[in-house]
Short mmCIF file of C-alpha atoms in Angstrom, two decimals:
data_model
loop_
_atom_site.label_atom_id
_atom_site.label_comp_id
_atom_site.label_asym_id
_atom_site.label_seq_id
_atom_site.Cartn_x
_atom_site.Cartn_y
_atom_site.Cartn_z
CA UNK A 1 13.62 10.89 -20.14
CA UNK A 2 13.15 9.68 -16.53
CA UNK A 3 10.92 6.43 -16.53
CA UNK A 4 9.19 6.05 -12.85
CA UNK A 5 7.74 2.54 -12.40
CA UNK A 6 4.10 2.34 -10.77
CA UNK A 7 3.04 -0.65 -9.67
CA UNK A 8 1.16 -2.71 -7.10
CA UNK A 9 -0.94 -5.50 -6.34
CA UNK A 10 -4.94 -6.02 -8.21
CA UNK A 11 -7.14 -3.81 -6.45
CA UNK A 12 -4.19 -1.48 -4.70
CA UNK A 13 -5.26 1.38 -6.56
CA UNK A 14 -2.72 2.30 -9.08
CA UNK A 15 -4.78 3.97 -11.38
CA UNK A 16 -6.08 6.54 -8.91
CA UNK A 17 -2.78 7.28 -8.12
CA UNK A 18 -1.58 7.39 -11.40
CA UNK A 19 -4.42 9.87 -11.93
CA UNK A 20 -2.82 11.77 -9.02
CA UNK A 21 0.30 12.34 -10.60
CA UNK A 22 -1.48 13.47 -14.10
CA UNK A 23 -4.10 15.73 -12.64
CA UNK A 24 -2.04 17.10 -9.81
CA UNK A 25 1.70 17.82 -11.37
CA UNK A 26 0.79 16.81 -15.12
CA UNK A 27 2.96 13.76 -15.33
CA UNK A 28 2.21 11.83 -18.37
CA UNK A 29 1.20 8.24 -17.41
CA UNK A 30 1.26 5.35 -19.22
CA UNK A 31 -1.54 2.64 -18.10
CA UNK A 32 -0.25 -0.28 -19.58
CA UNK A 33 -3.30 -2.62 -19.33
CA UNK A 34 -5.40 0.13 -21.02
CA UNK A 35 -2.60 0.41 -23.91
CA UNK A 36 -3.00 -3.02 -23.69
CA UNK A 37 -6.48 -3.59 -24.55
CA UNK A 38 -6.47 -1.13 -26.80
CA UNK A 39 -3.27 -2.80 -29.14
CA UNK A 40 -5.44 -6.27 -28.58
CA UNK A 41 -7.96 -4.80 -30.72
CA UNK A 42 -5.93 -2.29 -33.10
CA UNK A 43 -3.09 -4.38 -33.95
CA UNK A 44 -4.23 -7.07 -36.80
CA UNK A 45 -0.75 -8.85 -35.86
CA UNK A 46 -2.13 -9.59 -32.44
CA UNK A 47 -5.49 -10.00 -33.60
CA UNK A 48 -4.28 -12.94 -35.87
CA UNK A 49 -2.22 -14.17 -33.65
CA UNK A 50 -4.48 -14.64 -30.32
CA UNK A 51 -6.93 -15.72 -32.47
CA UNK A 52 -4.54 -18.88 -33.82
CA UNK A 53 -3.95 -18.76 -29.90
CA UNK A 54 -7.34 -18.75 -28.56
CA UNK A 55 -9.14 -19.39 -31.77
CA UNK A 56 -12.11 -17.76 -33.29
CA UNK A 57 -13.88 -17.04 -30.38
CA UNK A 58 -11.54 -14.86 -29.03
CA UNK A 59 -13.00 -11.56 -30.59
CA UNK A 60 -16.69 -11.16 -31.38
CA UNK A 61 -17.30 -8.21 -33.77
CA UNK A 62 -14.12 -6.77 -34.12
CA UNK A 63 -14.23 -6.61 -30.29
CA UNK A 64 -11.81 -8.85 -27.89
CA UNK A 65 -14.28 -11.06 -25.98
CA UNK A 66 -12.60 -10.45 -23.04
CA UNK A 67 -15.18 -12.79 -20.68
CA UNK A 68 -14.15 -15.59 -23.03
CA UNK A 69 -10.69 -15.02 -22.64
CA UNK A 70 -10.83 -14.19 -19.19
CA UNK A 71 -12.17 -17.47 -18.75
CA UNK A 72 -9.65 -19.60 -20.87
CA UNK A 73 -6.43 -18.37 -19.20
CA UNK A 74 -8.23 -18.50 -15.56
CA UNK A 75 -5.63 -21.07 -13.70
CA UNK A 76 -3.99 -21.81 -16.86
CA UNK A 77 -0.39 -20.42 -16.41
CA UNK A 78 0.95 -21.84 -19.78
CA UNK A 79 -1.83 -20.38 -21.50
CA UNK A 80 -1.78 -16.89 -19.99
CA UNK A 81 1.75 -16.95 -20.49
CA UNK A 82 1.87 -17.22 -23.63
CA UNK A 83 -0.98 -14.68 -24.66
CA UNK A 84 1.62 -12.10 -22.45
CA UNK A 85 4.68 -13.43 -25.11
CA UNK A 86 2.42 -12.17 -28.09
CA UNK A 87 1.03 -9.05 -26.27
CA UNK A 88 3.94 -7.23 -23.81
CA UNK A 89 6.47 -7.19 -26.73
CA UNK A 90 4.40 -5.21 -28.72
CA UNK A 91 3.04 -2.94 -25.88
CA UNK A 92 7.08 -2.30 -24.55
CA UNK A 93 7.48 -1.30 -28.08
CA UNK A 94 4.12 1.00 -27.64
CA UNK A 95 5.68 2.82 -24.44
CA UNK A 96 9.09 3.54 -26.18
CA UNK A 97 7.08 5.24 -29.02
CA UNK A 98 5.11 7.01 -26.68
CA UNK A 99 8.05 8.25 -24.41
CA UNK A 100 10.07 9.67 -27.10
CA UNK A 101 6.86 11.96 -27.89
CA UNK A 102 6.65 13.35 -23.98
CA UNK A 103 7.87 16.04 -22.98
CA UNK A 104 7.95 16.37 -19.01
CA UNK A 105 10.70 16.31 -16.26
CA UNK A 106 10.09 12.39 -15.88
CA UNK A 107 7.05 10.02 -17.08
CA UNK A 108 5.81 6.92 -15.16
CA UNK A 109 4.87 3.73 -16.50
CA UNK A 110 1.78 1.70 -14.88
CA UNK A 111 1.91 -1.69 -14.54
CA UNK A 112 0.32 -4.44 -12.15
CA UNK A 113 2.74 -6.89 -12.94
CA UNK A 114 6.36 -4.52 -13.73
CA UNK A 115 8.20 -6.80 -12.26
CA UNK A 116 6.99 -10.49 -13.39
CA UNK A 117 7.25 -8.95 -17.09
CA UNK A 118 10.73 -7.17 -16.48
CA UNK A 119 9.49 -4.23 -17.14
CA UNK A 120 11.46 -2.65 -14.18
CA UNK A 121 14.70 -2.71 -16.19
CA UNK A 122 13.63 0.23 -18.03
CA UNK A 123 12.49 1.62 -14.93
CA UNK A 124 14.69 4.66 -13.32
CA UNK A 125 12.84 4.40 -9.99
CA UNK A 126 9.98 2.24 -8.96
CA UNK A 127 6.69 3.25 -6.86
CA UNK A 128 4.66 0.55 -5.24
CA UNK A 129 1.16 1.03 -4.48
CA UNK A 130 -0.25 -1.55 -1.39
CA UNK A 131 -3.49 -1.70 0.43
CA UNK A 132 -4.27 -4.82 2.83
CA UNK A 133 -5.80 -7.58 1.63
CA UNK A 134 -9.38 -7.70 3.12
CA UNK A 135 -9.72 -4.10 1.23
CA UNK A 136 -8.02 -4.93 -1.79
CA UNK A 137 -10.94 -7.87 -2.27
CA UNK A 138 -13.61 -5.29 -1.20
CA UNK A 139 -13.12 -2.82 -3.50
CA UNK A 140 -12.67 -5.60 -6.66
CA UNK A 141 -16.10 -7.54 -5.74
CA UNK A 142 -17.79 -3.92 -6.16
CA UNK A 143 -15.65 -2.84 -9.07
CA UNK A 144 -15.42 -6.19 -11.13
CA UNK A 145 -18.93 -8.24 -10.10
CA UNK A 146 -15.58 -11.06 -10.03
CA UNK A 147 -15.71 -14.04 -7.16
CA UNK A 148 -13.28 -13.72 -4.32
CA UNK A 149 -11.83 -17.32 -5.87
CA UNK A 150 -11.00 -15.84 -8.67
CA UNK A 151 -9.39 -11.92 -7.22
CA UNK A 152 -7.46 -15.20 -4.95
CA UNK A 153 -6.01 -16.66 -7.99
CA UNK A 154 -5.10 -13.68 -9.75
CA UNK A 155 -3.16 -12.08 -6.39
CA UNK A 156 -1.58 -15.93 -6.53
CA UNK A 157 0.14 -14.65 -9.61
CA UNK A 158 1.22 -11.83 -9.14
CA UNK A 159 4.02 -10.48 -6.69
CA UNK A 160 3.55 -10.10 -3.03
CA UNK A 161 3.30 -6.51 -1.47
CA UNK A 162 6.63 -7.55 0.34
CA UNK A 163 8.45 -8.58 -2.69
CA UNK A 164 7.67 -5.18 -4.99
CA UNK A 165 8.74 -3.34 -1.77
CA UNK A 166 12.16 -5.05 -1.64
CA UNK A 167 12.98 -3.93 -5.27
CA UNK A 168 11.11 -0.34 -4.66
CA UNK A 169 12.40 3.34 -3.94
CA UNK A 170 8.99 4.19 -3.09
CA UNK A 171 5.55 3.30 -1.60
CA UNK A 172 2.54 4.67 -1.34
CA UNK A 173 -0.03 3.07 1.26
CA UNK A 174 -3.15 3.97 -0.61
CA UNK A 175 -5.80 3.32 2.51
CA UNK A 176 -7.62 7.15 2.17
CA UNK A 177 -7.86 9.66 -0.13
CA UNK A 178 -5.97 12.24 1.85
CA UNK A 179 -3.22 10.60 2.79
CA UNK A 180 -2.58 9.39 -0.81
CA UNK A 181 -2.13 12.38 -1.91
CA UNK A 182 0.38 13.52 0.69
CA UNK A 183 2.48 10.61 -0.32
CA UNK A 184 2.00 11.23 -3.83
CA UNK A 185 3.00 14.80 -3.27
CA UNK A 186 6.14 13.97 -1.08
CA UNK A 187 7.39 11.20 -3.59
CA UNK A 188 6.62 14.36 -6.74
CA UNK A 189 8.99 16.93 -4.59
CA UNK A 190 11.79 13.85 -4.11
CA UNK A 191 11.73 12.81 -7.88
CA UNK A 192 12.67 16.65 -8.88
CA UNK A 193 14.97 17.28 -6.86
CA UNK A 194 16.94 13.96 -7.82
CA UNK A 195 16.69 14.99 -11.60
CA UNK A 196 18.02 18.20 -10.61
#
């Protein structure tokens, strides 16, 4: 199975191009912060263990108190970093699951941070989604109700646009609608015809 890598900074707009490929061609996408959330809250392995990690006010309910959370690993790398050691093992182990039950000419494999997790290894070609800055912050104070201090610190960790583009066969400049989806639909035609 052909693995395409999607990535891109917070705020660039993966998922709507993700949802681009799905709707449009019928690509089966793999939103890995969604699959995620949803293993911090089905798995009792990661359960116990971000509990013992964050202790027991990490879920509330059954649920993952993610404002809680959120707030615990804000500018606290070591901390952060090791909730990712519990919770991208098990999600990499997730995707190969899921892969082996696709059936499509190639699947692709959203991530925000591909790269900083490795992720790209298992990548046969990488997409990189970018949007300037000023935009990027726009879009996240409507979508999150976050502080532009704290969309700072998160871009802070995560890869610059320029980097991701180095070690990318594609991007995708996601500024309107329209021209989105021409680049989606260029980078679709290119992908077949290399796996034929």
């Amino acid at each position: 199975m052909i693995i395409i890598g999607l990535t891109g900074g917070i705020g660039s707009g993966k998922s709507t191009v993700a949802k681009a490929f799905q709707n449009t061609y019928g690509i089966p996408t793999y939103i890995s912060d969604d699959e995620a959330k949803l293993l911090m809250v089905s798995s009792s392995e990661i359960k116990s263990e971000l509990t013992h990690l964050f202790g027991a006010e990490a879920y509330v309910n059954g649920a993952l108190n993610k404002p809680y959370i959120s707030d615990a690993i804000f500018n606290n790398k070591p901390l952060l970093e090791k909730m990712n050691a519990i919770v991208h093992p098990r999600v990499a182990a997730h995707f190969n699951t899921w892969v082996s039950n696709q059936n499509a000419p190639y699947v692709l494999k959203e991530a925000a941070i591909l790269f900083e997790t490795h992720g790209d290894k298992i990548c046969d070609q990488i997409i990189t989604v970018t949007l300037d800055k000023a935009t990027k912050i726009e879009r996240l104070l409507k979508r999150d109700n976050s502080s532009v201090e704290k969309i700072e610190s998160i871009m802070k960790q995560q890869w610059t646009d320029d980097m991701r583009i180095a070690k990318s066969d594609y991007v995708i400049v996601n500024d309107t609608m329209p021209h989105m989806l021409e680049q989606v639909q260029d980078i679709h035609k290119s992908i077949l015809n290399k796996i034929k």
